[in-house]
XYZ file of C-alpha atoms in Angstrom:
650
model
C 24.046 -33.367 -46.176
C 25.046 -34.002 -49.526
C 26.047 -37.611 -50.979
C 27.691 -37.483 -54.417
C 27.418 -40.915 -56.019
C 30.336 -42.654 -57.701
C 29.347 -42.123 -61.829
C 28.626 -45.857 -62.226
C 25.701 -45.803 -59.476
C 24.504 -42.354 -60.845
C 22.808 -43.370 -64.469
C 19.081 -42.420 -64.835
C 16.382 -44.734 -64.198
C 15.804 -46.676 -67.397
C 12.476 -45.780 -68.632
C 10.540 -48.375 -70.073
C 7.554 -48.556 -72.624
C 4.240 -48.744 -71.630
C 3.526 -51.934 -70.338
C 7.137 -52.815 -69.347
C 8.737 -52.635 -66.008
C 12.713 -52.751 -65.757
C 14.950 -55.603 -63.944
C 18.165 -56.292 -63.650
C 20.637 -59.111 -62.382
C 20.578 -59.735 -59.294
C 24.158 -60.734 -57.215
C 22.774 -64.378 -56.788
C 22.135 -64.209 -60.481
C 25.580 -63.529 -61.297
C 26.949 -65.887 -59.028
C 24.607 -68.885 -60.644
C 25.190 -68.043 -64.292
C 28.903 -67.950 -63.323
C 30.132 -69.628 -60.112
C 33.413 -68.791 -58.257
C 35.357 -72.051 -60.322
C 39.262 -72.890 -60.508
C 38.483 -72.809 -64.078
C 35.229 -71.057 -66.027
C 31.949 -73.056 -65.351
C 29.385 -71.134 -67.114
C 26.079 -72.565 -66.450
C 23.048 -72.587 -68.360
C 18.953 -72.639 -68.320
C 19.523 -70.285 -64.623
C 16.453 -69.114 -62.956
C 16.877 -65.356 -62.902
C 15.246 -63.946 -59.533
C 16.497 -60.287 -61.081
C 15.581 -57.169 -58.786
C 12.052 -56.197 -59.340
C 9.306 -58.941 -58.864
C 9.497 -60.657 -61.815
C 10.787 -64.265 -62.783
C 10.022 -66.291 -65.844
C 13.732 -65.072 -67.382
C 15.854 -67.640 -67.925
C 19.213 -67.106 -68.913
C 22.386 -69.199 -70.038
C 25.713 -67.498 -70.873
C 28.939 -69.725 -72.739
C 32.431 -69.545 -73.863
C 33.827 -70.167 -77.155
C 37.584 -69.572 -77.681
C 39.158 -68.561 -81.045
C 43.085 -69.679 -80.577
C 44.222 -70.425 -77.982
C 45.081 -70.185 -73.900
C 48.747 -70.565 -72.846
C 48.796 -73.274 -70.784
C 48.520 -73.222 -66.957
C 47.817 -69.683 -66.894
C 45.168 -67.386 -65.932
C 41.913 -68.407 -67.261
C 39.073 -67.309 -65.241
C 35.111 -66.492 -65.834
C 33.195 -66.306 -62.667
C 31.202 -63.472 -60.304
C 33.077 -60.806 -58.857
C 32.725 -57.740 -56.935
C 34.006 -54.031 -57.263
C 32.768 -51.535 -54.936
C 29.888 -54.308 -53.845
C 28.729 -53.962 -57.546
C 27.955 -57.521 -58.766
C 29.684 -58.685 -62.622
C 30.938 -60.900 -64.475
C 34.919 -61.224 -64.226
C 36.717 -62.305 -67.242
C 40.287 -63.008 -66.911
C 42.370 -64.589 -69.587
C 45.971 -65.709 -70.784
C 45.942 -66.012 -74.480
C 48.784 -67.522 -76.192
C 48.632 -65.387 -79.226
C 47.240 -61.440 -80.260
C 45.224 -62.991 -82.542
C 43.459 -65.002 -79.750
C 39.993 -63.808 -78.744
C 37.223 -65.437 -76.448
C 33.278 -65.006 -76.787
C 30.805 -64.698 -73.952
C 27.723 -65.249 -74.602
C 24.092 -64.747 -72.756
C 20.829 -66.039 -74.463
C 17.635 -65.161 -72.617
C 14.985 -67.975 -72.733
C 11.096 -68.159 -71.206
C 10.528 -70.709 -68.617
C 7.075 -71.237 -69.491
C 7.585 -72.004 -73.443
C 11.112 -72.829 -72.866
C 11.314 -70.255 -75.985
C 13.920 -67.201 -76.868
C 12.714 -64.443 -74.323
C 13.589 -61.164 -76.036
C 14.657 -58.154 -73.884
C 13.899 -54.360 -74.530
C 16.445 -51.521 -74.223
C 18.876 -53.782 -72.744
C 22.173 -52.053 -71.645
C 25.600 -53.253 -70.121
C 28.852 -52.053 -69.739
C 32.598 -53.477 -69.571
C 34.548 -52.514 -67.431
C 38.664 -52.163 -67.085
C 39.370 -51.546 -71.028
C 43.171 -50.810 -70.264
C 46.662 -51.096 -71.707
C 50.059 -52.283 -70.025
C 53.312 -50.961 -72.001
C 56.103 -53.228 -71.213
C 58.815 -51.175 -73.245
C 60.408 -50.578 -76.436
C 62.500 -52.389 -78.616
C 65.968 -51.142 -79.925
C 64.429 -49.705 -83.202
C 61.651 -47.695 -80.791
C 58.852 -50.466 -81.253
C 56.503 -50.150 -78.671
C 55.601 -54.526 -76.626
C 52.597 -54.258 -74.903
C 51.661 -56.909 -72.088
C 48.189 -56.529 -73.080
C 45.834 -53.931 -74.763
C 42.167 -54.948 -74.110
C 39.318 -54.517 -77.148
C 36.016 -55.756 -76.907
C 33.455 -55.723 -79.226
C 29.189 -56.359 -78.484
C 26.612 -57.187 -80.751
C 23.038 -58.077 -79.619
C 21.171 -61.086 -81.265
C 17.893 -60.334 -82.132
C 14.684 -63.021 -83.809
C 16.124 -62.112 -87.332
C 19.976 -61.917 -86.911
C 22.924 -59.561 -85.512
C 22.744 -56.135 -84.400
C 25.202 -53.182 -83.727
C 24.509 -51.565 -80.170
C 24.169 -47.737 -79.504
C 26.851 -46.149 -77.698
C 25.508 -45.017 -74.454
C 28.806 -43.867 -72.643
C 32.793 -44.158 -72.409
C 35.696 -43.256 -71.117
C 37.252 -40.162 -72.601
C 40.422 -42.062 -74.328
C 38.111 -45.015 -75.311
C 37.671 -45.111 -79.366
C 34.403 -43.996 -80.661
C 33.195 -47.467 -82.407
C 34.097 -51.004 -82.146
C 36.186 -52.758 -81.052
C 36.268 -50.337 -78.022
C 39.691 -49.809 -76.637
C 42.238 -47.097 -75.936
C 43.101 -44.937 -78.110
C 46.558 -43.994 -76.578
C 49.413 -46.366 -78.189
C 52.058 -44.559 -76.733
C 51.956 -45.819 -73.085
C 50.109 -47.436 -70.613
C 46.642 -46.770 -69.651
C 45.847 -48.718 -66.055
C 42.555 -48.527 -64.059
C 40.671 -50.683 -61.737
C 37.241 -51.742 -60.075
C 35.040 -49.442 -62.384
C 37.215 -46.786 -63.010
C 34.881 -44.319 -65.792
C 38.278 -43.894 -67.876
C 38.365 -47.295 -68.579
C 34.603 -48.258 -69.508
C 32.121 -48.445 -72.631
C 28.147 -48.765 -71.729
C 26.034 -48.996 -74.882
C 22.729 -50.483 -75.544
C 20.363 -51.499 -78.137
C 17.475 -50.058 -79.839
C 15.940 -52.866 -80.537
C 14.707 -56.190 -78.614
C 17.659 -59.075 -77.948
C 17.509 -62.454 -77.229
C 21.048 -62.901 -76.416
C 24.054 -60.912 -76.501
C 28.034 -61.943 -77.471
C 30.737 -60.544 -76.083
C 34.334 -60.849 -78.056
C 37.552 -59.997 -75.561
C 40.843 -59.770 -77.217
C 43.771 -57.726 -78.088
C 44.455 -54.789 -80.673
C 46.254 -57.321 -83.554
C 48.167 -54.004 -84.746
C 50.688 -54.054 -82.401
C 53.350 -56.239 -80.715
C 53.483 -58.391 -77.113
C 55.772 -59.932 -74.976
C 55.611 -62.113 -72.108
C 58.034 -61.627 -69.847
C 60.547 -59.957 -72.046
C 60.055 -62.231 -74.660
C 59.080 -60.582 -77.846
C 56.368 -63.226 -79.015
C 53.274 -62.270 -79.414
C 52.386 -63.614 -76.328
C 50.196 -61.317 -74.232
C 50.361 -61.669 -70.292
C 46.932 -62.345 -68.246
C 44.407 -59.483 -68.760
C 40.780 -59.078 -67.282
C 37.513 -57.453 -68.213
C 34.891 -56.751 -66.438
C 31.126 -57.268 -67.747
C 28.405 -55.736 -65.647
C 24.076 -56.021 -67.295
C 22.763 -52.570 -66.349
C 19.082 -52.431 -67.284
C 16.758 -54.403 -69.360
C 12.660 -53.972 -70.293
C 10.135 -57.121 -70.585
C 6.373 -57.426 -69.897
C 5.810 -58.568 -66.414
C 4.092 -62.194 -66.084
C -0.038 -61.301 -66.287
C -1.155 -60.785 -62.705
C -4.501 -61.497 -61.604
C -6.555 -60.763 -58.430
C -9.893 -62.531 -58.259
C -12.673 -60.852 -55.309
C -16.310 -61.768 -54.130
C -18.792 -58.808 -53.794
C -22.656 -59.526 -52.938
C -25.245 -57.508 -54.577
C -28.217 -58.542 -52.327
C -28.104 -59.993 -49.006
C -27.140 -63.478 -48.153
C -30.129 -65.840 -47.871
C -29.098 -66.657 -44.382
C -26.045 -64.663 -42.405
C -24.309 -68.365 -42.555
C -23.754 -68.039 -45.778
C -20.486 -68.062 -47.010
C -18.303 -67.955 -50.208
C -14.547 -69.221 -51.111
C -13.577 -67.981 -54.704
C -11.573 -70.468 -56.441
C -9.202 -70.881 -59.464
C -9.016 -73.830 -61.219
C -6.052 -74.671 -63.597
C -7.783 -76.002 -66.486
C -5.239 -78.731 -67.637
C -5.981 -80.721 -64.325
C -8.887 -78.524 -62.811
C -6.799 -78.362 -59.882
C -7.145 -75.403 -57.520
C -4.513 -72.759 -57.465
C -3.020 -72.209 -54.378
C 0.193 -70.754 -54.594
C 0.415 -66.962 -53.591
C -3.502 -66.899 -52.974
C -4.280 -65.143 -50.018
C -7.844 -65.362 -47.859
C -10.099 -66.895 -50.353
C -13.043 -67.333 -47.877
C -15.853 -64.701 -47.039
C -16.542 -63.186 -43.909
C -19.157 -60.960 -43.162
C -23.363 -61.237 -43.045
C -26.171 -59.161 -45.024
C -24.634 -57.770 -47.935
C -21.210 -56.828 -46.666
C -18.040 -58.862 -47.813
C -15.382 -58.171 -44.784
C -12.538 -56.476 -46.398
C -9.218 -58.544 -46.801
C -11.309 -61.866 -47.173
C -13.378 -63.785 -50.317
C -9.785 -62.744 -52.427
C -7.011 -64.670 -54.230
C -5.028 -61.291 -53.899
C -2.714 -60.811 -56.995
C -0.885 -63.035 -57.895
C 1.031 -64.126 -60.495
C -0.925 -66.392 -63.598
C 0.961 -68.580 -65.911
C 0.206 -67.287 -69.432
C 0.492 -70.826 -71.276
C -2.516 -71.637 -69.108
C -6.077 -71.096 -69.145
C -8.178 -70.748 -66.000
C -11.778 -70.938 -64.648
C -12.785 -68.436 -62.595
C -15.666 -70.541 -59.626
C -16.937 -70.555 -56.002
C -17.404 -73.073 -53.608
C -19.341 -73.370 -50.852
C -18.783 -72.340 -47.297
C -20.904 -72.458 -44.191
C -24.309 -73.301 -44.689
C -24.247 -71.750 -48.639
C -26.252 -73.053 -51.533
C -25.214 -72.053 -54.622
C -28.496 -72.581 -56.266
C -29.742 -69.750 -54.007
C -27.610 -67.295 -55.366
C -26.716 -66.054 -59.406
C -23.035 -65.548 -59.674
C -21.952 -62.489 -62.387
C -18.397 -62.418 -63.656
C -16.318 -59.000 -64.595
C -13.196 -58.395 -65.075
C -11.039 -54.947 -65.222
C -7.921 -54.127 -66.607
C -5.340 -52.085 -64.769
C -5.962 -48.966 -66.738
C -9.967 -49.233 -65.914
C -11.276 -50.517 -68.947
C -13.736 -53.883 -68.800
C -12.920 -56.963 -70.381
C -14.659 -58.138 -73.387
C -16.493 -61.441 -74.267
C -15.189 -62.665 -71.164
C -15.443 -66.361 -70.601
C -14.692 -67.395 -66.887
C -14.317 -70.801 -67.519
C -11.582 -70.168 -70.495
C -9.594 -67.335 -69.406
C -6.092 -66.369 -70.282
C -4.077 -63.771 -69.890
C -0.857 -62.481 -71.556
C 2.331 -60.545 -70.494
C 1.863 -56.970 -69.193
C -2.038 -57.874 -68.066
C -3.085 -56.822 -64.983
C -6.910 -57.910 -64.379
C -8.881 -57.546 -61.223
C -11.930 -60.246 -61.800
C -15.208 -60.108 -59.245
C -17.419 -62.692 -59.236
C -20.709 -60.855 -57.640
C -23.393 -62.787 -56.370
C -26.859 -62.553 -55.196
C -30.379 -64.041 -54.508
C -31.945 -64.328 -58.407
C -35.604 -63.598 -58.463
C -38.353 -66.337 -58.576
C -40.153 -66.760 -62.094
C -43.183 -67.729 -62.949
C -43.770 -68.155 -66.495
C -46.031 -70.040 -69.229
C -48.541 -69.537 -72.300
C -51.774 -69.329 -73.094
C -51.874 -72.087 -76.205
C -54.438 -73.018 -78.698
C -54.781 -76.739 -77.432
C -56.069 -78.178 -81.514
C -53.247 -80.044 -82.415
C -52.864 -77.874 -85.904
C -56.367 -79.267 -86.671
C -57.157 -76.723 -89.565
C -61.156 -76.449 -90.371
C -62.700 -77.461 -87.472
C -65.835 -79.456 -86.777
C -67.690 -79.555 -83.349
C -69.384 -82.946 -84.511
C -66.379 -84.602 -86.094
C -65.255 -88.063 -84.476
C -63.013 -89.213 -87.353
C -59.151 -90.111 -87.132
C -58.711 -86.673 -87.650
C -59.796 -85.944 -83.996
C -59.416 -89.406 -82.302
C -56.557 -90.470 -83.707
C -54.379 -87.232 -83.075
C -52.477 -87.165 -79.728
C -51.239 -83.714 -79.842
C -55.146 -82.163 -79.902
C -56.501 -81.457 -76.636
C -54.291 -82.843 -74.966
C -53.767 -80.318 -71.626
C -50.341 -79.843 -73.462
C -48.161 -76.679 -75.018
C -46.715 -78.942 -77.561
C -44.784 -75.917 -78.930
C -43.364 -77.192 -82.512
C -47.346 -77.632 -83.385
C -49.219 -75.154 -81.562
C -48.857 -71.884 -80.817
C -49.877 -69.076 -77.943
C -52.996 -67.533 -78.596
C -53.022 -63.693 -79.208
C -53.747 -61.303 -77.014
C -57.526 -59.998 -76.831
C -57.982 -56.803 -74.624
C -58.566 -58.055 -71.333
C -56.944 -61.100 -71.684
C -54.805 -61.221 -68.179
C -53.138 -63.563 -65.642
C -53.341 -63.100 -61.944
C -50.705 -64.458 -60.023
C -51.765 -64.529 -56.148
C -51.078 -66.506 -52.865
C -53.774 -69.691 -52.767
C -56.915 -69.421 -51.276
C -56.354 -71.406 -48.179
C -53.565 -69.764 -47.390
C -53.299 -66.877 -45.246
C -51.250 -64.045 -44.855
C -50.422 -60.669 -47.407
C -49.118 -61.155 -50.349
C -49.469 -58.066 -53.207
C -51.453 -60.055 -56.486
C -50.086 -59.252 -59.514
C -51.838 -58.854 -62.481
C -50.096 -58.452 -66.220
C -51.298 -58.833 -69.721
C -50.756 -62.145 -71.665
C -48.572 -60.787 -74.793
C -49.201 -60.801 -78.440
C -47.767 -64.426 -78.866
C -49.807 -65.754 -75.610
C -46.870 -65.394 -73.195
C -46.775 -63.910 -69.802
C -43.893 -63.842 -66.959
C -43.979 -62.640 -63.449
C -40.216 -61.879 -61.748
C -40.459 -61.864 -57.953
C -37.960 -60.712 -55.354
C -36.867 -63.280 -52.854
C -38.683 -60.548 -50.258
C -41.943 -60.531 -52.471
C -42.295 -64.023 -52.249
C -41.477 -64.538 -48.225
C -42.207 -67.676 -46.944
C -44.917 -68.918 -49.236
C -44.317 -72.529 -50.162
C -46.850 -72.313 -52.957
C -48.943 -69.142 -55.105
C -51.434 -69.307 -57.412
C -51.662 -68.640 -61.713
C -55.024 -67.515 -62.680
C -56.202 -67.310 -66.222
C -58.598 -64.596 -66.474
C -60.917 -64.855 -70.103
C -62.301 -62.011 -71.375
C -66.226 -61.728 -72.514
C -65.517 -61.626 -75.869
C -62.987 -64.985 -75.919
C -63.135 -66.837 -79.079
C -61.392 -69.688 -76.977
C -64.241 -70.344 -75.112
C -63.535 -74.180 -74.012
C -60.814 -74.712 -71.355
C -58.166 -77.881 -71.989
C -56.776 -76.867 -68.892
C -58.167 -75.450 -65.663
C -58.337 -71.829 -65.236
C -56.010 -71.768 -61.935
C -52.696 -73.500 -61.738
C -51.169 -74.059 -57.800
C -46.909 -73.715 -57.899
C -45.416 -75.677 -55.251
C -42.451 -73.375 -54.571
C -39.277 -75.803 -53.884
C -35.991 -74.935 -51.925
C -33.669 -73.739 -54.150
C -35.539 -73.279 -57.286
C -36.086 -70.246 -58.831
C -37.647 -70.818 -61.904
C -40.995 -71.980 -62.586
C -41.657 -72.139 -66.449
C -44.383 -73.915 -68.005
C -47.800 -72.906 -65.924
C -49.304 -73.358 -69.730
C -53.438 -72.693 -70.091
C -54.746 -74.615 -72.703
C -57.936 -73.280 -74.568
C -59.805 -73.813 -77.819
C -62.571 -72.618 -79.924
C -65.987 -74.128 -79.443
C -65.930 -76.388 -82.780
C -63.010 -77.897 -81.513
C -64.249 -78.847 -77.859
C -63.927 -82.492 -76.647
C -67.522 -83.630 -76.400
C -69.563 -84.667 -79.109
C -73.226 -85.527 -78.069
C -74.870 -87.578 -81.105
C -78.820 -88.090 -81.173
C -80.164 -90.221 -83.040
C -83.571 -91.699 -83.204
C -85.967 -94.823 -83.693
C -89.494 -94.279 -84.878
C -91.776 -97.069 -84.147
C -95.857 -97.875 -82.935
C -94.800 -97.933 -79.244
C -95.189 -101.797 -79.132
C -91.133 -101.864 -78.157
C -90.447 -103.141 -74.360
C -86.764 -103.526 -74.875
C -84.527 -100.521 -75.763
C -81.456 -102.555 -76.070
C -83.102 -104.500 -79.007
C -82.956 -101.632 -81.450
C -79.533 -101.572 -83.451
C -77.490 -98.469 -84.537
C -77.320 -97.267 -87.971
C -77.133 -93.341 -87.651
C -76.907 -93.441 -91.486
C -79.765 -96.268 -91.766
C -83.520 -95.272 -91.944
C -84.938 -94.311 -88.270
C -87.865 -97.191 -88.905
C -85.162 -99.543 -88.293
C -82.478 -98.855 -86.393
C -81.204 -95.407 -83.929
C -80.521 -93.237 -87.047
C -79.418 -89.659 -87.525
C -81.434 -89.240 -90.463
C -84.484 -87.311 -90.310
C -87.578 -88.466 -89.557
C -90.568 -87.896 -92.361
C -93.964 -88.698 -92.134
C -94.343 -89.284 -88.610
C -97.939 -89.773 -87.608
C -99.250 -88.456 -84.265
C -99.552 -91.354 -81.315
C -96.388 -92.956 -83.005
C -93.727 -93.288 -80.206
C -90.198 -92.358 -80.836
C -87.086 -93.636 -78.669
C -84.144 -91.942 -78.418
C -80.347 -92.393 -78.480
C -77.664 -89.521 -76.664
C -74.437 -90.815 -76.815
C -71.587 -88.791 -75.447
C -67.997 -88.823 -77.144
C -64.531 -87.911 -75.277
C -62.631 -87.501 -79.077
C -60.206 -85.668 -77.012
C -56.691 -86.810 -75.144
C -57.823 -85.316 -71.655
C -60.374 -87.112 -69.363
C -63.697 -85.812 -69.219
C -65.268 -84.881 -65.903
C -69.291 -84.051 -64.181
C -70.304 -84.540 -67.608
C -75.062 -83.920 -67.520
C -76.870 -84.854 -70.606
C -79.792 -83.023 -70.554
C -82.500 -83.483 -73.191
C -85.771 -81.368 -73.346
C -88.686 -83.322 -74.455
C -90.471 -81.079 -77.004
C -93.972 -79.458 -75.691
C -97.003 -77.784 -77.747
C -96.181 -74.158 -78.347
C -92.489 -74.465 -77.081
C -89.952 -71.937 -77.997
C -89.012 -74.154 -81.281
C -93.010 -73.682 -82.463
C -94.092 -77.370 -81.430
C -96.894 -78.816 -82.776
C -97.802 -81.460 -79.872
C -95.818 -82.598 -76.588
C -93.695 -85.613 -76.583
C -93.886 -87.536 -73.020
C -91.706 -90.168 -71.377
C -92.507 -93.668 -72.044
C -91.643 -96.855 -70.996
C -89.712 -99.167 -71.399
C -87.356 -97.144 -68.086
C -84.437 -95.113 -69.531
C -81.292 -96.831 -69.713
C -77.659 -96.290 -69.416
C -75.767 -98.587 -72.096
C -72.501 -99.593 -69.756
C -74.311 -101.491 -67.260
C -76.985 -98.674 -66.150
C -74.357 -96.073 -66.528
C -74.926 -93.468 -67.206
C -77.859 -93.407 -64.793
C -80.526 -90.793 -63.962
C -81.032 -87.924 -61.812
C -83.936 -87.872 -59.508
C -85.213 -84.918 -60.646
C -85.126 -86.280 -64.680
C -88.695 -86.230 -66.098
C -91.110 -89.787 -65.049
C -92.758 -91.847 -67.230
C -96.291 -90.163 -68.636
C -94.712 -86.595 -67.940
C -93.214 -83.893 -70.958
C -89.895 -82.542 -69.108
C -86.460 -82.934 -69.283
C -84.362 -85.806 -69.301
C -81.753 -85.458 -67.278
C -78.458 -87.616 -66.410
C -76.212 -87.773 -63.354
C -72.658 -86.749 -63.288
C -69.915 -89.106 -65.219
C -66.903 -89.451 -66.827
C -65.443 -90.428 -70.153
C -61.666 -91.623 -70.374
C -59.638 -91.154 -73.228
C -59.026 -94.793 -74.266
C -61.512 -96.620 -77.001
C -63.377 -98.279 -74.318
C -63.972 -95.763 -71.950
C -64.576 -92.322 -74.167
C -67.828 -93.213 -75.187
C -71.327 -93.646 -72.862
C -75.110 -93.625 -74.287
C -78.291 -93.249 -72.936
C -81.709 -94.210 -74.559
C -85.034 -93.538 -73.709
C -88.078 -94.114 -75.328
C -91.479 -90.925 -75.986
C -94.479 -91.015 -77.278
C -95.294 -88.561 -79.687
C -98.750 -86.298 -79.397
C -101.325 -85.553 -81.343
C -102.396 -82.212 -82.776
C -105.946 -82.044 -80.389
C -104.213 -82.735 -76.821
C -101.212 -83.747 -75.106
């Protein structure tokens, strides 16, 4: 079957530029820019719902009359149908041909309340017609009425000419369109092609004015008066087609890129409005997740597109559903345009779009993997020339050395030295298989371990183990060797398992010896003063000891100095009492003699059983203590007193 269309329904399809979509009025558009009134009521600031799915258009439309109406007579703007095609019906009675009326439409944006310009718009007027009432007795032609119009578009910078699109055959070729024929009549009705002009304009409007009058060239009567007076006449305006950028759409989804912690787990994706960080709801669709493992069910965890206020900004989030923890999952945020491309620099707490976007935005989550991170630090404090036997302010004064502490603006990670590793393992107590990893510390003294939520399994703690090579020039240990992480719920990152180390002139303890020669009458160690820069005849001196004659006795002074900021622990003094031919080339053997060793602070430190006895050569030899790191507790002495040989016999 074929259907022939009447010529006003069959126009081609407007096509629009990239990125803009055509609309139209719709009847209910018509009907609230200009209601069915006893007299014109042309409205203004009109939500336009148009016919495709847009509507942020606002339009207003006006009349301005130059002349005048005759009184009481026609005078009519308002909606009206012709062949169930919606327009505008203007209908007037002027009082003289000189009289004219303008219509006119502005376009406006409803979410800057600005001009809202409009590509490629077209209209057409319909019913340009004549009525010849007769002739004169000198052959002069009176017209009731002979319609002219004339449309100009109002663009950002001023007035514009339209393009002729179409008209009908006895129409004039340029404004102000009307019939040609002068001679008689020309009558037509509804939206009769003989009697209309379509144009359009090449350039973007933000309003458009439409001027209705009569040709001024030639006479009128009104009811067989010859003045001037045209009867009632009627135009009819119909908007065919216009462009504009549709409002940005957006459509916001959940995927998971590893499986949910626990199959509970659930996500709702959220937008928030950033002026009140309210939640947008309107035209969001299933927002929460369904599904377990890895799988989002299709149709849920999406806003769905919908429409996004351009003036705005928004932040793209997640809340919780079901027995979710956020902190157990990393959330990554991309966004697509419609024609595939990604979105750069995207921030999804600032994000704004603008007309003609169309951005699908996933927020993908999953289970981050556990670190376990630190450095391997030269514990000195920036102590620069060090001294193992130094106890000044230098050392004991300076909080940042040896201190069990990365204190990173000061120190810095010790380089790497070829088999210089880190072991991370499950603790020794605790059972089950776990796959040790082993890894290099790097150049700056660095090392990381990233572990899979899988790898880890239900361990609530693994081990950091600092492995030294033989040729270590950081011999002494600020920290211990093997660090335990306590692995907490919801925590993935575990920074900061530091090992502290330093070079042997810049260990902790300082063991000073000093000595007080005398003829082995003393019975009372703690008598003897300390001078270690005095002479040893009089006091427990450092100095060396001259002229010492065999039989003499000499008692001794050990004292044992924390200058460090970490306590000291299972600290021995040993001393090896010198014997005849000994590895050092010794002349005679020294022996233990009374007065009984002592231990300054109150007997501590005391003695091991196995320390050499009084009348024996051996080795002295302390029990295990401690020195704090406060001025009264990192310091403890010993003193004991020996009797020196002679070259015949021991």
């Amino acid at each position: 079957m074929l259907i022939l269309l009447p010529n006003y329904l069959a126009f081609a399809a407007l096509a629009c530029d990239a990125g803009f979509i055509a609309d139209n009025f719709s009847a209910a558009d018509y009907e609230r820019l200009a209601p069915i009134s006893v007299t014109p009521n042309p409205r203004i600031n009109q939500t336009i719902d148009g016919t495709g799915t847009e509507s942020y258009l606002i339009a207003s439309n006006s009349l301005v009359t130059n002349g005048s109406l005759s009184p009481g007579s026609t005078n009519i703007y308002q909606i009206s149908q012709s062949d169930n095609v919606p327009l505008f019906q203007f209908t007037q009675d002027y009082a003289t041909k000189e009289t004219t009326r303008t219509v006119s439409y502005t376009f406006n944006n409803k979410f800057t309340n600005q001009s809202q310009a409009l590509d490629k718009l077209s209209l057409s007027i319909y019913d340009i017609d004549t009525n010849l009432y007769g002739y004169d007795s000198q052959r002069n032609a009176y017209f009731r009425w002979f319609d002219q119009v004339t449309i100009t578009g109002i663009t950002s910078t001023g007035k514009i000419s339209p393009i002729l699109q179409s008209k009908g055959s006895g129409i004039t070729d340029s404004a102000p369109y009307r019939q040609k024929v002068t001679a008689s009549s020309i009558a037509c009705s509804g939206l009769d092609e003989n009697c209309k002009v379509s144009v359009s304009f090449d350039k973007p409007v933000i309003g458009v004015e439409v001027v209705y009058g009569n040709n001024t060239d030639l006479n009128y009567t009104n009811n067989g008066v010859a003045n001037n007076d045209p009867s009632a006449q009627i135009v009819k305006i119909k908007f065919d087609n216009y462009c504009y950028q549709p409002q940005p759409r957006l459509t916001y989804t959940k995927a998971l890129s590893t499986s949910r912690k626990t199959n509970t787990d659930q996500f709702t994706v959220q937008i928030k409005d950033n002026a009140d960080n309210s939640v947008v709801t309107s035209g969001i669709t299933s927002v929460t997740t369904t599904g377990s493992n890895n799988t989002v069910t299709t149709g849920t965890g999406t806003t769905g597109t919908f429409k996004v206020n351009p003036t705005k900004t928004y932040t793209l989030t997640e809340a919780v559903s079901g027995s979710t923890n956020l902190a157990d999952y990393t959330a990554l945020y991309a966004c697509r345009k419609s024609d595939g491309t990604s979105v750069n620099s995207l921030d999804p707490k600032n994000l704004n779009l603008t007309y003609g976007d169309n951005w699908t935005c996933t927020i993908t989550n999953g289970r981050p993997n556990y670190v376990f991170s630190g450095t391997v630090f030269n514990d000195n404090g920036k102590i620069v020339n060090p001294n193992k036997d130094d106890v000044s302010d230098k050392y004991l004064n300076n909080s940042l050395y040896f201190n069990g502490k990365y204190d990173s603006g000061t120190e810095s990670g010790i380089p790497f030295t070829t088999g210089h590793t880190i072991t991370l393992n499950k603790c020794v107590s605790d059972s089950g298989t776990f796959s040790a990893q082993t890894v290099n510390i790097g150049n700056n003294g660095t090392y990381s371990f990233s572990l899979t939520p899988a790898q880890v399994g239900s361990y609530t703690r693994l081990c950091v183990t600092q492995n030294e090579p033989s040729n270590y020039e950081y011999t002494v240990d600020t920290t211990s060797n093997l660090r335990q992480i306590d692995i907490t719920n919801s925590k993935y990152n575990y920074p900061n398992n530091d090992f502290g180390d330093v070079v042997q002139e810049n260990a902790a303890l300082v063991l000073i010896k000093s000595q007080y020669v005398h003829d082995c009458s003393l019975n009372n160690l703690t008598t003897i003063g300390v001078n270690y820069d005095g002479s040893a005849s009089s006091a427990y001196s450092t100095k060396p000891i001259s002229d010492i004659i065999p039989g003499q006795c000499i008692a001794y002074r050990i004292e044992a100095i924390n200058r460090g900021n970490v306590s000291l622990a299972d600290i021995i003094i040993k001393d090896i009492l010198q014997s005849k031919n000994d590895s050092n080339n010794s002349l005679v053997t020294s022996t233990l003699v009374n007065p009984t060793p002592i231990g300054e602070n109150s007997g501590t430190p005391s003695f091991a059983t196995n320390s050499v006895s009084v009348g024996k050569n051996g080795t002295v030899t302390t029990n295990t203590f401690s020195l704090g790191t406060t001025t009264a507790t990192r310091r403890e002495a010993i003193r004991f007193n020996t009797k020196y040989g002679n070259t015949i016999s021991n």
